[in-house]
Amino acid sequence: MSTDVPARELRNDVSGVLRRVQAGERLRVTVSGRPVAELVPLPSRQPSMAWDHFVRHISGGLADAALADDLAALLPDTTDDVPVR
């Protein structure tokens, strides 16, 4: 269930409203009492693989033996040619 929040309150206290959403509250934004949007917390994102598991896989030689040669041929030795912005 969502709690209604008038657009005026969102405009006047956007940080406070977003803190409520961050804390897990679902808010429905209304204009003249009519619902127009819903603010919901994003689901927490879990890594698809634990870091130590990833390191074991990449250091265990699972990649094709020629991968290093292919990457060396495709990639320049430096990034000096990349513009700095």
GROMACS .gro file of C-alpha atoms in nm:
model
   85
    1MET     CA    1   0.000   0.000   0.000
    2SER     CA    2   0.128   0.344  -0.090
    3THR     CA    3   0.099   0.664   0.108
    4ASP     CA    4  -0.020   0.968  -0.088
    5VAL     CA    5   0.219   1.262  -0.112
    6PRO     CA    6   0.097   1.581  -0.279
    7ALA     CA    7   0.325   1.715  -0.554
    8ARG     CA    8   0.355   2.033  -0.345
    9GLU     CA    9   0.514   1.834  -0.058
   10LEU     CA   10   0.749   1.661  -0.302
   11ARG     CA   11   0.853   1.998  -0.444
   12ASN     CA   12   0.905   2.158  -0.103
   13ASP     CA   13   1.082   1.864   0.064
   14VAL     CA   14   1.227   1.639  -0.205
   15SER     CA   15   1.513   1.525   0.021
   16GLY     CA   16   1.276   1.427   0.300
   17VAL     CA   17   1.044   1.244   0.063
   18LEU     CA   18   1.335   1.054  -0.092
   19ARG     CA   19   1.464   0.960   0.254
   20ARG     CA   20   1.126   0.804   0.325
   21VAL     CA   21   1.147   0.604   0.003
   22GLN     CA   22   1.504   0.502   0.081
   23ALA     CA   23   1.382   0.377   0.420
   24GLY     CA   24   1.143   0.142   0.238
   25GLU     CA   25   0.822   0.344   0.212
   26ARG     CA   26   0.620   0.339  -0.111
   27LEU     CA   27   0.480   0.683  -0.193
   28ARG     CA   28   0.217   0.781  -0.447
   29VAL     CA   29   0.255   1.136  -0.581
   30THR     CA   30  -0.073   1.317  -0.640
   31VAL     CA   31  -0.168   1.632  -0.830
   32SER     CA   32  -0.497   1.785  -0.719
   33GLY     CA   33  -0.569   1.459  -0.536
   34ARG     CA   34  -0.519   1.249  -0.851
   35PRO     CA   35  -0.238   0.987  -0.844
   36VAL     CA   36   0.022   1.053  -1.113
   37ALA     CA   37   0.334   0.863  -1.005
   38GLU     CA   38   0.465   0.618  -0.753
   39LEU     CA   39   0.802   0.636  -0.581
   40VAL     CA   40   0.927   0.297  -0.468
   41PRO     CA   41   1.257   0.186  -0.320
   42LEU     CA   42   1.491   0.010  -0.558
   43PRO     CA   43   1.563  -0.351  -0.476
   44SER     CA   44   1.902  -0.405  -0.321
   45ARG     CA   45   2.142  -0.539  -0.579
   46GLN     CA   46   2.348  -0.837  -0.479
   47PRO     CA   47   2.664  -0.929  -0.667
   48SER     CA   48   2.609  -1.224  -0.895
   49MET     CA   49   2.927  -1.388  -0.768
   50ALA     CA   50   3.122  -1.344  -0.447
   51TRP     CA   51   3.455  -1.166  -0.496
   52ASP     CA   52   3.669  -1.454  -0.366
   53HIS     CA   53   3.483  -1.697  -0.594
   54PHE     CA   54   3.545  -1.466  -0.892
   55VAL     CA   55   3.916  -1.439  -0.811
   56ARG     CA   56   3.946  -1.818  -0.786
   57HIS     CA   57   3.785  -1.854  -1.129
   58ILE     CA   58   3.998  -1.599  -1.310
   59SER     CA   59   4.320  -1.713  -1.147
   60GLY     CA   60   4.245  -2.079  -1.209
   61GLY     CA   61   4.317  -2.058  -1.581
   62LEU     CA   62   3.959  -2.109  -1.698
   63ALA     CA   63   4.002  -1.873  -1.994
   64ASP     CA   64   4.126  -1.990  -2.331
   65ALA     CA   65   4.506  -2.010  -2.335
   66ALA     CA   66   4.526  -1.774  -2.634
   67LEU     CA   67   4.314  -1.505  -2.467
   68ALA     CA   68   4.614  -1.305  -2.343
   69ASP     CA   69   4.763  -1.302  -2.695
   70ASP     CA   70   4.429  -1.196  -2.846
   71LEU     CA   71   4.389  -0.914  -2.593
   72ALA     CA   72   4.746  -0.795  -2.648
   73ALA     CA   73   4.682  -0.779  -3.023
   74LEU     CA   74   4.353  -0.592  -2.981
   75LEU     CA   75   4.448  -0.346  -2.708
   76PRO     CA   76   4.720  -0.082  -2.722
   77ASP     CA   77   5.000  -0.088  -2.467
   78THR     CA   78   4.895   0.243  -2.314
   79THR     CA   79   4.595   0.468  -2.281
   80ASP     CA   80   4.790   0.778  -2.387
   81ASP     CA   81   4.569   0.809  -2.694
   82VAL     CA   82   4.253   0.838  -2.481
   83PRO     CA   83   4.150   1.204  -2.441
   84VAL     CA   84   4.118   1.333  -2.086
   85ARG     CA   85   3.792   1.515  -2.017
   0.00000   0.00000   0.00000
